[in-house]
Amino acid sequence: MITPPRLRFAPSPTGYLHVGGARTALFNWLLARKTGGKFLLRIEDTDRARSTDDSTRAIFEGMTWLGLDWDEEVTFQGANLARHQRDAHALLASGAAYRDFTTGEELDRLRKDAEAAGEQFRFDRRLAELPADELQSRLDRGDPFTIRFRVPEGATGWVDMVHGQIEFPNKDIDDFIILRSDGTPIYNLAVVSDDIATAITLVMRGDDHISNTPKQILLYRALGAALPTFAHLPMILGSDGKKLSKRHGATAVGDYHGLGILPDAMCNFLALLGWSPGGDREVMTRQELIDYFSEDGLLKKAAVFDATKLEWMNGQHLAQTPIDALDAYLRPFLVRADLTTAEAIAERTEWWHRLLELLRVRARTVNELVAQCRPYFVDEVLYDADAAAKQWKDPAASAELLQAVRERLAEGEWEAGAMETALRALGEARGIGVGKIFQPMRVALTGVAATPGIFDVLLAVGRERSLARLDAAVVHLTRSSIAG
RNA sequence: GGCGGUAUCGUCUAGGGGACUAGGACACAGCCCUCUCAAGGCUGGAACACGGGUUCGAAUCCCGUUACCGCUACCA
């Protein structure tokens, strides 16, 4: 690539930003950032019936969350109506397009007839060929008409960046409408007009657009514009091999935000759907993604979206992201979960980072991580029923044991080595394994059966709170042993 | 139906004529580590859609078949 490319992502605001769109946006962004090119965002809101402001907002939010920043001003396709009309009329004037007075109803009927006759419907250009005087009188009468593109003879092809040479015989392309009878443009015209106006040099999009491409190339030529390079990315499928849709569960990028996926993990995962850096490289930072990204690694085959692998990858990012960056991302979640306040956590950043180091490898999602944080932030300990049932089988015995543990710990230094020595000695004195001591303690201290190492927990909870929790557990167990 | 695209473990993929007894990752199973849970380490099962060519030699190149997907709108 001699000059840096100008790319764009052009979603239509007819719903949330789904993962397929996000992947397309990501690839465009990656290539722009890699090459020093530009990445533009254009909202294709020409379908006024289906476009909504909420959807537009969701697209901005999704892009922002993913960290896909765009260059130049966002453009709205609907704002370019005048140019679209101008281009359509220029084609009409040059003879590349013609007026068609056939109504929608007539077209429907023609299609039904063809279907009934077992034939495929083709638009017959002769339908629109009116004698000059009739044409003029219908124009004078103000009859509505569409503008159709006159598809020339021959074949239309291009060298696709991912697929290589692709060619369509023009005879298989109907004369297609470029301007509706209400004067609004049809997709193919609007896209080409806008891409020419914004000097897009590389059109990278889903391969469901492959069959639109010859039409668009014809339009570029008729408009006298230089062709961009085309790159058609494979689709993203659901686990059943069908195009990803709502019934596959979470398909909006906002869903993954809410599920506790990190933006970098999402980008990393999405990047690997339809692209490979070659070799065994998988977990990559955003910068590595940019560094390694290349058109050579683009794949042709549709990929199945595997949420389980996404979670694994998120776990990898959770464990590897620099602690400060992770902390910054996490704080709002902590506050929202009511575990702390921005002020309170700012006062004990060091303690929090130590805790975060312990928990980050044990969680696959931000939500799991936040849930695991609870016992260290909130004073009240909620005993998990299963954990209590399993680790405190005999309440009276457990109470007595925890009382002994509490006494040993209270006597010594609040330091891992000393505490471990004391508790192992206790185990030996009683002839029981440390697991028989640590597990009941774990429940008393955190309420759950799975946590970081017990001494890390003791340190993270702190001396006073730990002793208080052991006391509380003793009281709780004594009470239930009497009740039982 | 027509046209176009695609085809390696269940999934994501490496592979671009001999280095392939087809490699890695997720998931799964077992083991190790171990106070629990993770993480980590080790081991295992698991794939070149099918049929023809080309070639001394094909997962890799060509053709056909099959399957799947997309388009075939006054949707985008």
Coordinates of C-alpha atoms (C1' of nucleotides) in Angstrom, one line a residue:
Chain A
M1 CA 0.0 0.0 0.0
I2 CA 1.7 3.2 -1.2
T3 CA -0.5 5.8 0.4
P4 CA -2.2 5.2 3.7
P5 CA -5.8 4.0 3.1
R6 CA -9.0 5.7 4.0
L7 CA -11.4 3.2 5.5
R8 CA -14.8 3.5 7.1
F9 CA -17.3 1.6 9.1
A10 CA -20.8 2.2 8.0
P11 CA -23.4 0.6 10.3
S12 CA -27.1 1.2 9.9
P13 CA -28.8 2.3 13.2
T14 CA -31.5 -0.3 13.1
G15 CA -30.6 -2.1 16.3
Y16 CA -27.7 -2.5 18.8
L17 CA -24.1 -2.8 17.6
H18 CA -23.8 -6.6 17.1
V19 CA -20.5 -8.6 17.3
G20 CA -20.4 -9.0 13.5
G21 CA -20.5 -5.3 13.0
A22 CA -18.0 -4.8 15.8
R23 CA -15.6 -7.2 14.2
T24 CA -15.9 -5.4 10.9
A25 CA -15.3 -2.1 12.6
L26 CA -12.3 -3.5 14.5
F27 CA -10.6 -4.8 11.3
N28 CA -11.1 -1.4 9.6
W29 CA -9.7 0.3 12.7
L30 CA -6.8 -2.0 13.0
L31 CA -5.8 -1.5 9.4
A32 CA -6.1 2.2 9.7
R33 CA -4.0 2.3 12.9
K34 CA -1.5 -0.1 11.5
T35 CA -0.9 1.9 8.3
G36 CA -1.4 5.4 9.5
G37 CA -4.6 5.6 7.4
K38 CA -7.9 7.1 8.4
F39 CA -10.9 5.4 9.9
L40 CA -14.2 7.1 9.4
L41 CA -17.6 6.4 10.9
R42 CA -20.7 6.8 8.9
I43 CA -24.2 6.1 10.1
E44 CA -26.4 4.8 7.3
D45 CA -29.7 6.1 8.4
T46 CA -31.4 6.2 5.0
D47 CA -33.9 3.5 6.1
R48 CA -36.0 6.0 8.1
A49 CA -38.6 3.5 9.1
R50 CA -36.1 1.3 10.9
S51 CA -33.5 3.8 12.1
T52 CA -33.6 5.0 15.6
D53 CA -31.7 7.5 17.8
D54 CA -31.3 4.8 20.4
S55 CA -29.5 2.6 17.9
T56 CA -27.2 5.4 16.9
R57 CA -26.4 6.0 20.5
A58 CA -25.8 2.2 21.0
I59 CA -23.3 2.3 18.1
F60 CA -21.3 5.2 19.6
E61 CA -21.3 3.5 23.0
G62 CA -20.2 0.2 21.6
M63 CA -17.4 1.7 19.6
T64 CA -16.3 3.8 22.5
W65 CA -16.3 0.9 24.9
L66 CA -14.3 -1.2 22.4
G67 CA -11.8 1.6 22.2
L68 CA -12.4 2.0 18.4
D69 CA -11.9 5.7 17.9
W70 CA -12.7 7.3 14.6
D71 CA -11.1 10.1 12.6
E72 CA -12.8 13.1 11.2
E73 CA -16.5 13.9 11.9
V74 CA -19.1 11.2 12.0
T75 CA -21.3 11.5 8.9
F76 CA -25.0 10.7 8.6
Q77 CA -26.0 9.3 5.3
G78 CA -29.4 10.9 5.5
A79 CA -27.7 14.3 5.4
N80 CA -26.4 13.7 2.0
L81 CA -29.7 13.3 0.2
A82 CA -29.1 16.2 -2.1
R83 CA -25.8 14.7 -3.4
H84 CA -27.4 11.3 -3.8
Q85 CA -30.1 12.8 -5.9
R86 CA -27.6 14.8 -7.9
D87 CA -25.6 11.7 -8.6
A88 CA -28.7 9.8 -9.7
H89 CA -29.7 12.6 -12.0
A90 CA -26.2 12.8 -13.4
L91 CA -26.4 9.2 -14.4
L92 CA -29.8 9.9 -15.9
A93 CA -28.4 12.7 -17.9
S94 CA -25.5 10.6 -19.1
G95 CA -27.7 7.8 -20.2
A96 CA -26.3 5.4 -17.6
A97 CA -29.7 5.3 -16.0
Y98 CA -33.3 5.7 -17.1
R99 CA -36.7 6.5 -15.7
D100 CA -39.0 3.7 -14.9
F101 CA -42.7 4.4 -14.4
T102 CA -43.5 0.8 -13.4
T103 CA -45.2 0.9 -10.0
G104 CA -44.5 -1.2 -7.1
E105 CA -47.8 -3.0 -7.5
E106 CA -47.0 -3.9 -11.1
L107 CA -43.6 -5.2 -10.1
D108 CA -45.2 -7.4 -7.5
R109 CA -47.6 -8.8 -10.0
L110 CA -44.9 -9.4 -12.5
R111 CA -42.9 -11.3 -9.9
K112 CA -45.9 -13.4 -8.9
D113 CA -46.6 -14.2 -12.5
A114 CA -43.1 -15.2 -13.1
E115 CA -43.1 -17.4 -10.1
A116 CA -46.4 -19.0 -11.0
A117 CA -44.9 -19.8 -14.5
G118 CA -42.0 -21.3 -12.8
E119 CA -39.6 -18.7 -14.2
Q120 CA -37.3 -16.4 -12.5
F121 CA -38.3 -12.8 -12.6
R122 CA -36.0 -10.4 -14.5
F123 CA -36.7 -6.8 -14.9
D124 CA -37.2 -6.2 -18.6
R125 CA -35.7 -2.9 -19.6
R126 CA -38.3 -2.7 -22.5
L127 CA -41.0 -2.1 -19.9
A128 CA -39.5 1.3 -19.3
E129 CA -39.0 2.2 -22.9
L130 CA -41.7 4.7 -23.6
P131 CA -42.2 6.7 -26.8
A132 CA -40.9 10.2 -26.4
D133 CA -44.3 11.8 -26.4
E134 CA -45.7 9.4 -23.8
L135 CA -42.7 9.9 -21.6
Q136 CA -43.2 13.7 -21.8
S137 CA -46.9 13.5 -21.0
R138 CA -46.3 11.2 -18.0
L139 CA -43.7 13.6 -16.8
D140 CA -46.1 16.5 -17.4
R141 CA -48.7 14.6 -15.5
G142 CA -46.3 14.2 -12.6
D143 CA -46.4 10.4 -12.6
P144 CA -44.0 8.9 -10.1
F145 CA -41.0 7.1 -11.4
T146 CA -37.9 5.4 -10.1
I147 CA -34.5 5.8 -11.6
R148 CA -32.9 2.6 -12.7
F149 CA -29.3 1.9 -13.6
R150 CA -28.7 0.6 -17.1
V151 CA -26.5 -2.4 -16.5
P152 CA -24.1 -2.7 -19.5
E153 CA -23.2 -5.9 -21.3
G154 CA -20.1 -7.8 -20.3
A155 CA -18.8 -8.9 -16.9
T156 CA -17.8 -7.0 -13.8
G157 CA -15.0 -8.2 -11.6
W158 CA -12.4 -7.1 -9.1
V159 CA -9.5 -8.5 -7.1
D160 CA -10.8 -8.8 -3.6
M161 CA -8.3 -8.3 -0.9
V162 CA -9.4 -11.5 0.8
H163 CA -10.9 -13.6 -1.9
G164 CA -8.8 -12.7 -4.9
Q165 CA -10.4 -12.5 -8.3
I166 CA -14.2 -12.5 -8.3
E167 CA -16.3 -11.9 -11.4
F168 CA -20.0 -11.6 -12.2
P169 CA -21.5 -11.8 -15.7
N170 CA -23.6 -8.6 -16.1
K171 CA -26.4 -10.6 -17.6
D172 CA -27.1 -11.8 -14.0
I173 CA -27.5 -8.4 -12.7
D174 CA -30.9 -6.7 -13.1
D175 CA -31.2 -3.1 -13.9
F176 CA -31.4 -2.0 -10.4
I177 CA -33.2 1.0 -8.9
I178 CA -30.9 3.8 -7.6
L179 CA -33.5 6.4 -6.7
R180 CA -36.9 5.6 -5.3
S181 CA -40.1 7.2 -6.7
D182 CA -40.1 9.4 -3.6
G183 CA -36.7 10.7 -4.6
T184 CA -34.7 8.9 -1.9
P185 CA -31.6 6.9 -2.8
I186 CA -31.3 3.1 -2.7
Y187 CA -28.4 1.7 -0.6
N188 CA -26.0 0.9 -3.4
L189 CA -26.2 4.4 -4.8
A190 CA -25.9 6.1 -1.4
V191 CA -22.9 4.0 -0.4
V192 CA -21.0 4.7 -3.6
S193 CA -21.9 8.3 -3.5
D194 CA -20.7 8.7 0.1
D195 CA -17.6 6.6 -0.4
I196 CA -16.6 8.7 -3.4
A197 CA -17.3 11.9 -1.5
T198 CA -15.2 10.9 1.5
A199 CA -12.5 9.5 -0.7
I200 CA -12.6 6.0 0.7
T201 CA -9.9 3.9 -0.8
L202 CA -10.5 0.6 0.9
V203 CA -14.0 -0.8 1.5
M204 CA -13.8 -3.6 4.0
R205 CA -17.1 -5.1 5.0
G206 CA -18.9 -8.4 5.5
D207 CA -19.0 -10.9 2.6
D208 CA -22.8 -10.7 2.5
H209 CA -22.0 -7.6 0.3
I210 CA -20.1 -9.5 -2.3
S211 CA -23.0 -9.6 -4.7
N212 CA -23.6 -5.9 -4.2
T213 CA -20.1 -5.1 -5.3
P214 CA -20.5 -5.5 -9.0
K215 CA -23.4 -3.1 -8.9
Q216 CA -21.3 -0.6 -7.0
I217 CA -18.4 -1.0 -9.3
L218 CA -20.7 -0.2 -12.2
L219 CA -21.8 2.9 -10.4
Y220 CA -18.3 4.0 -9.7
R221 CA -17.4 3.7 -13.3
A222 CA -20.6 5.4 -14.5
L223 CA -19.9 8.2 -12.1
G224 CA -16.4 8.5 -13.4
A225 CA -14.8 7.8 -10.0
A226 CA -11.7 5.7 -9.2
L227 CA -12.5 2.3 -7.7
P228 CA -11.5 1.6 -4.1
T229 CA -10.0 -1.7 -3.1
F230 CA -12.6 -4.2 -1.8
A231 CA -12.1 -6.6 1.1
H232 CA -14.9 -9.0 2.1
L233 CA -14.7 -10.4 5.5
P234 CA -16.2 -13.8 6.4
M235 CA -19.4 -13.9 8.5
I236 CA -19.6 -14.7 12.2
L237 CA -21.9 -17.6 12.9
G238 CA -23.8 -19.0 15.9
S239 CA -23.0 -22.4 17.4
D240 CA -25.5 -24.0 15.0
G241 CA -23.6 -22.7 12.0
K242 CA -26.3 -20.2 11.2
K243 CA -25.8 -16.5 11.0
L244 CA -25.5 -15.0 14.5
S245 CA -28.8 -13.7 15.8
K246 CA -30.7 -13.0 19.0
R247 CA -31.6 -16.6 19.6
H248 CA -27.9 -17.4 20.0
G249 CA -28.0 -15.4 23.2
A250 CA -25.8 -12.3 23.7
T251 CA -24.9 -10.8 20.3
A252 CA -24.7 -7.1 21.2
V253 CA -21.4 -5.7 22.2
G254 CA -23.2 -4.0 25.1
D255 CA -24.2 -7.5 26.3
Y256 CA -20.6 -8.4 26.7
H257 CA -19.8 -5.1 28.5
G258 CA -22.6 -6.1 31.0
L259 CA -21.3 -9.6 31.3
G260 CA -18.0 -8.4 32.5
I261 CA -15.9 -8.8 29.4
L262 CA -12.9 -6.5 29.0
P263 CA -12.8 -4.4 25.9
D264 CA -9.3 -5.6 25.1
A265 CA -10.3 -9.2 25.5
M266 CA -13.3 -8.6 23.2
C267 CA -11.2 -7.1 20.5
N268 CA -8.6 -9.8 20.9
F269 CA -11.2 -12.5 20.5
L270 CA -13.0 -10.8 17.7
A271 CA -9.8 -10.2 15.8
L272 CA -9.2 -14.0 15.8
L273 CA -12.5 -14.6 14.1
G274 CA -11.5 -14.1 10.5
W275 CA -7.9 -13.3 10.9
S276 CA -4.8 -15.1 12.2
P277 CA -1.4 -13.6 12.9
G278 CA 0.0 -17.0 11.9
G279 CA 1.7 -19.4 14.2
D280 CA 0.5 -20.0 17.8
R281 CA 0.0 -16.4 18.8
E282 CA -3.4 -15.9 20.6
V283 CA -3.5 -13.7 23.6
M284 CA -2.6 -10.2 22.4
T285 CA -2.8 -6.7 23.8
R286 CA -4.4 -4.0 21.7
Q287 CA -1.0 -2.7 20.6
E288 CA 0.1 -6.2 19.6
L289 CA -3.1 -6.6 17.6
I290 CA -2.1 -3.4 15.7
D291 CA 1.5 -4.5 15.3
Y292 CA 0.6 -8.0 13.9
F293 CA -2.4 -7.1 11.9
S294 CA -2.0 -7.7 8.2
E295 CA -4.3 -8.2 5.3
D296 CA -2.3 -11.4 4.6
G297 CA -3.8 -13.0 7.7
L298 CA -7.4 -12.4 6.6
L299 CA -9.4 -15.6 6.3
K300 CA -12.1 -16.6 3.9
K301 CA -14.1 -19.0 6.1
A302 CA -17.0 -18.0 8.3
A303 CA -16.2 -18.5 12.0
V304 CA -18.4 -19.7 14.8
F305 CA -18.6 -17.4 17.8
D306 CA -17.6 -19.4 20.9
A307 CA -18.5 -17.6 24.0
T308 CA -16.6 -20.1 26.2
K309 CA -13.4 -19.3 24.5
L310 CA -14.2 -15.6 24.8
E311 CA -14.5 -16.1 28.6
W312 CA -11.2 -17.9 28.7
M313 CA -9.5 -15.1 26.8
N314 CA -11.1 -12.6 29.1
G315 CA -9.6 -14.5 32.0
Q316 CA -6.2 -14.2 30.4
H317 CA -6.6 -10.5 30.0
L318 CA -7.8 -10.2 33.5
A319 CA -4.7 -11.9 34.7
Q320 CA -2.3 -10.0 32.4
T321 CA -3.5 -6.5 32.0
P322 CA -1.3 -4.0 33.9
I323 CA -2.7 -3.6 37.3
D324 CA -3.3 0.2 37.1
A325 CA -5.3 -0.1 33.9
L326 CA -7.3 -3.0 35.3
D327 CA -8.0 -1.1 38.5
A328 CA -9.2 2.0 36.5
Y329 CA -11.6 -0.1 34.6
L330 CA -12.8 -2.0 37.7
R331 CA -13.5 0.9 40.1
P332 CA -16.8 1.9 38.6
F333 CA -18.0 -1.7 38.8
L334 CA -17.0 -1.9 42.5
V335 CA -18.9 1.3 43.2
R336 CA -21.9 0.2 41.3
A337 CA -22.0 -3.1 43.2
D338 CA -22.1 -1.0 46.3
L339 CA -18.9 -2.5 47.7
T340 CA -17.1 0.8 48.2
T341 CA -17.0 4.4 47.1
A342 CA -14.5 6.2 44.9
E343 CA -13.1 8.0 47.9
A344 CA -12.8 5.0 50.1
I345 CA -10.9 2.9 47.6
A346 CA -8.6 5.8 46.7
E347 CA -7.5 5.8 50.3
R348 CA -6.4 2.2 50.2
T349 CA -5.1 1.6 46.8
E350 CA -2.2 -0.4 47.9
W351 CA -4.3 -2.8 49.9
W352 CA -6.7 -3.1 47.0
H353 CA -4.0 -3.8 44.4
R354 CA -2.7 -6.6 46.7
L355 CA -6.2 -8.1 46.8
L356 CA -6.7 -7.6 43.1
E357 CA -3.5 -9.6 42.4
L358 CA -5.0 -12.5 44.4
L359 CA -8.4 -12.5 42.8
R360 CA -7.6 -11.6 39.2
V361 CA -6.3 -15.1 38.3
R362 CA -9.4 -16.7 39.8
A363 CA -12.0 -14.9 37.7
R364 CA -13.0 -15.1 34.1
T365 CA -15.2 -12.1 34.0
V366 CA -15.3 -8.7 35.7
N367 CA -18.6 -9.7 37.3
E368 CA -17.1 -12.8 38.9
L369 CA -14.2 -10.8 40.1
V370 CA -16.4 -8.2 41.7
A371 CA -18.5 -10.9 43.3
Q372 CA -15.3 -12.4 44.8
C373 CA -14.3 -9.0 46.2
R374 CA -17.3 -8.8 48.4
P375 CA -16.0 -10.4 51.6
Y376 CA -13.0 -8.1 51.7
F377 CA -15.0 -4.9 51.3
V378 CA -18.2 -5.5 53.1
D379 CA -18.4 -6.2 56.9
E380 CA -21.3 -8.6 56.9
V381 CA -20.3 -12.1 55.9
L382 CA -23.0 -14.2 54.2
Y383 CA -22.5 -17.9 54.8
D384 CA -23.0 -19.8 51.6
A385 CA -25.4 -22.7 52.4
D386 CA -23.4 -25.4 50.6
A387 CA -20.1 -24.3 51.9
A388 CA -21.4 -24.2 55.5
A389 CA -23.1 -27.6 55.2
K390 CA -19.9 -29.1 53.9
Q391 CA -17.3 -27.5 56.1
W392 CA -19.3 -27.2 59.3
K393 CA -20.9 -30.6 59.4
D394 CA -20.7 -30.8 63.1
P395 CA -21.5 -27.2 64.4
A396 CA -20.4 -27.8 68.0
A397 CA -17.0 -29.3 66.9
S398 CA -16.5 -26.5 64.3
A399 CA -17.3 -23.9 66.9
E400 CA -14.8 -25.4 69.3
L401 CA -12.1 -25.6 66.5
L402 CA -12.6 -22.1 65.3
Q403 CA -12.4 -20.9 68.9
A404 CA -9.0 -22.6 69.2
V405 CA -7.9 -21.1 65.9
R406 CA -9.0 -17.7 67.0
E407 CA -7.0 -18.0 70.2
R408 CA -3.8 -19.1 68.4
L409 CA -4.0 -16.3 65.9
A410 CA -4.7 -13.7 68.5
E411 CA -1.6 -14.6 70.4
G412 CA 0.9 -14.2 67.6
E413 CA 2.1 -11.8 65.0
W414 CA -0.3 -11.0 62.1
E415 CA 2.1 -12.3 59.6
A416 CA 1.7 -15.2 57.2
G417 CA 4.7 -17.2 58.3
A418 CA 3.9 -16.9 62.0
M419 CA 0.2 -17.7 61.5
E420 CA 1.0 -20.7 59.4
T421 CA 3.4 -22.1 62.0
A422 CA 0.8 -21.6 64.7
L423 CA -2.0 -23.3 62.8
R424 CA 0.1 -26.2 61.5
A425 CA 1.1 -26.8 65.1
L426 CA -2.6 -26.7 66.1
G427 CA -3.3 -29.3 63.4
E428 CA -0.5 -31.5 64.7
A429 CA -1.6 -31.2 68.3
R430 CA -5.0 -32.4 67.3
G431 CA -3.8 -35.0 64.8
I432 CA -5.8 -33.4 61.9
G433 CA -4.7 -32.2 58.5
V434 CA -4.5 -28.5 57.9
G435 CA -7.3 -28.7 55.4
K436 CA -9.6 -29.6 58.2
I437 CA -8.7 -26.4 59.8
F438 CA -8.4 -24.0 56.8
Q439 CA -11.6 -24.9 55.2
P440 CA -13.9 -24.2 58.2
M441 CA -11.9 -21.0 58.7
R442 CA -12.4 -20.0 55.1
V443 CA -16.1 -20.2 55.5
A444 CA -16.0 -18.2 58.7
L445 CA -13.8 -15.5 57.1
T446 CA -15.4 -15.2 53.7
G447 CA -18.6 -17.2 53.8
V448 CA -17.5 -19.2 50.8
A449 CA -15.5 -22.4 50.1
A450 CA -13.2 -21.0 47.3
T451 CA -10.9 -18.2 48.0
P452 CA -7.2 -17.3 47.7
G453 CA -4.8 -19.0 50.1
I454 CA -6.0 -18.8 53.7
F455 CA -3.1 -16.6 54.8
D456 CA -3.6 -14.2 52.0
V457 CA -7.3 -14.0 53.1
L458 CA -6.3 -13.4 56.7
L459 CA -4.0 -10.6 55.6
A460 CA -6.5 -9.1 53.2
V461 CA -9.4 -9.2 55.7
G462 CA -7.1 -7.8 58.4
R463 CA -6.5 -8.7 62.1
E464 CA -9.5 -7.1 63.7
R465 CA -12.0 -8.1 61.2
S466 CA -10.7 -11.7 60.9
L467 CA -10.9 -12.2 64.7
A468 CA -14.3 -10.7 64.7
R469 CA -15.5 -13.0 62.0
L470 CA -14.1 -16.0 63.8
D471 CA -16.0 -14.9 66.9
A472 CA -19.1 -14.4 64.9
A473 CA -18.8 -17.9 63.4
V474 CA -18.3 -19.4 66.8
V475 CA -21.5 -17.7 68.0
H476 CA -23.4 -18.7 64.9
L477 CA -22.3 -22.3 65.2
T478 CA -22.9 -22.6 68.9
R479 CA -26.4 -21.3 68.4
S480 CA -27.2 -23.7 65.6
S481 CA -25.7 -26.6 67.5
I482 CA -28.0 -25.9 70.4
A483 CA -30.9 -25.4 68.0
G484 CA -30.0 -28.6 66.2
Chain B
rG1 C1' -34.1 -22.1 -9.3
rG2 C1' -30.0 -18.5 -10.9
rC3 C1' -25.5 -16.2 -9.5
rG4 C1' -21.5 -15.8 -6.0
rG5 C1' -18.7 -17.5 -1.8
rU6 C1' -16.7 -21.3 1.6
rA7 C1' -14.8 -26.3 2.9
rU8 C1' -8.2 -29.0 8.4
rC9 C1' -10.0 -31.9 15.4
rG10 C1' -16.9 -30.3 18.5
rU11 C1' -15.0 -24.8 18.1
rC12 C1' -11.0 -20.9 16.7
rU13 C1' -6.9 -22.0 13.8
rA14 C1' -1.2 -23.3 11.9
rG15 C1' -0.2 -25.2 7.2
rG16 C1' 0.8 -22.0 1.1
rG17 C1' 4.0 -29.6 -3.2
rG18 C1' 8.4 -33.2 0.2
rA19 C1' 10.1 -30.5 7.2
rC20 C1' 2.9 -33.9 8.4
rU21 C1' 3.3 -40.0 12.5
rA22 C1' -1.0 -32.9 10.3
rG23 C1' 1.0 -28.3 15.1
rG24 C1' -1.3 -24.8 18.8
rA25 C1' -5.6 -22.9 21.5
rC26 C1' -10.7 -23.4 23.7
rA27 C1' -13.7 -27.3 25.5
rC28 C1' -13.5 -32.4 27.5
rA29 C1' -10.8 -36.6 30.5
rG30 C1' -6.7 -38.0 33.6
rC31 C1' -2.4 -36.8 36.4
rC32 C1' 1.0 -33.2 39.0
rC33 C1' 1.1 -28.9 42.2
rU34 C1' -2.0 -28.0 46.7
rC35 C1' -5.4 -25.6 52.6
rU36 C1' -10.1 -24.7 48.8
rC37 C1' -10.8 -22.4 44.1
rA38 C1' -8.3 -20.7 40.2
rA39 C1' -3.8 -20.1 37.5
rG40 C1' 0.2 -23.2 35.9
rG41 C1' 2.6 -27.9 34.2
rC42 C1' 2.2 -32.9 32.0
rU43 C1' -0.7 -36.7 29.3
rG44 C1' -4.9 -38.4 26.3
rG45 C1' -9.0 -38.7 22.8
rA46 C1' -10.2 -35.7 18.5
rA47 C1' -9.6 -33.2 11.7
rC48 C1' -7.4 -32.5 6.0
rA49 C1' -15.9 -33.3 3.1
rC50 C1' -16.0 -36.8 -1.3
rG51 C1' -14.3 -38.3 -6.3
rG52 C1' -11.2 -37.5 -10.2
rG53 C1' -6.8 -35.5 -12.1
rU54 C1' -1.6 -32.8 -12.3
rU55 C1' 3.1 -34.5 -10.1
rC56 C1' 8.4 -38.8 -8.5
rG57 C1' 5.4 -36.8 -4.4
rA58 C1' -0.7 -33.3 -2.5
rA59 C1' -3.9 -31.0 3.4
rU60 C1' -1.4 -27.7 0.0
rC61 C1' -2.4 -26.9 -7.4
rC62 C1' -6.8 -28.0 -11.2
rC63 C1' -11.8 -30.0 -12.2
rG64 C1' -16.3 -32.1 -10.6
rU65 C1' -19.7 -33.6 -6.7
rU66 C1' -21.8 -32.7 -2.0
rA67 C1' -22.8 -29.6 2.1
rC68 C1' -23.2 -24.9 4.2
rC69 C1' -23.7 -19.6 3.7
rG70 C1' -24.9 -15.0 1.1
rC71 C1' -27.4 -12.2 -2.7
rU72 C1' -31.4 -12.5 -6.1
rA73 C1' -36.4 -5.6 -2.8
rC74 C1' -38.8 1.3 -4.6
rC75 C1' -34.0 -3.1 2.9
rA76 C1' -29.3 -1.9 4.5

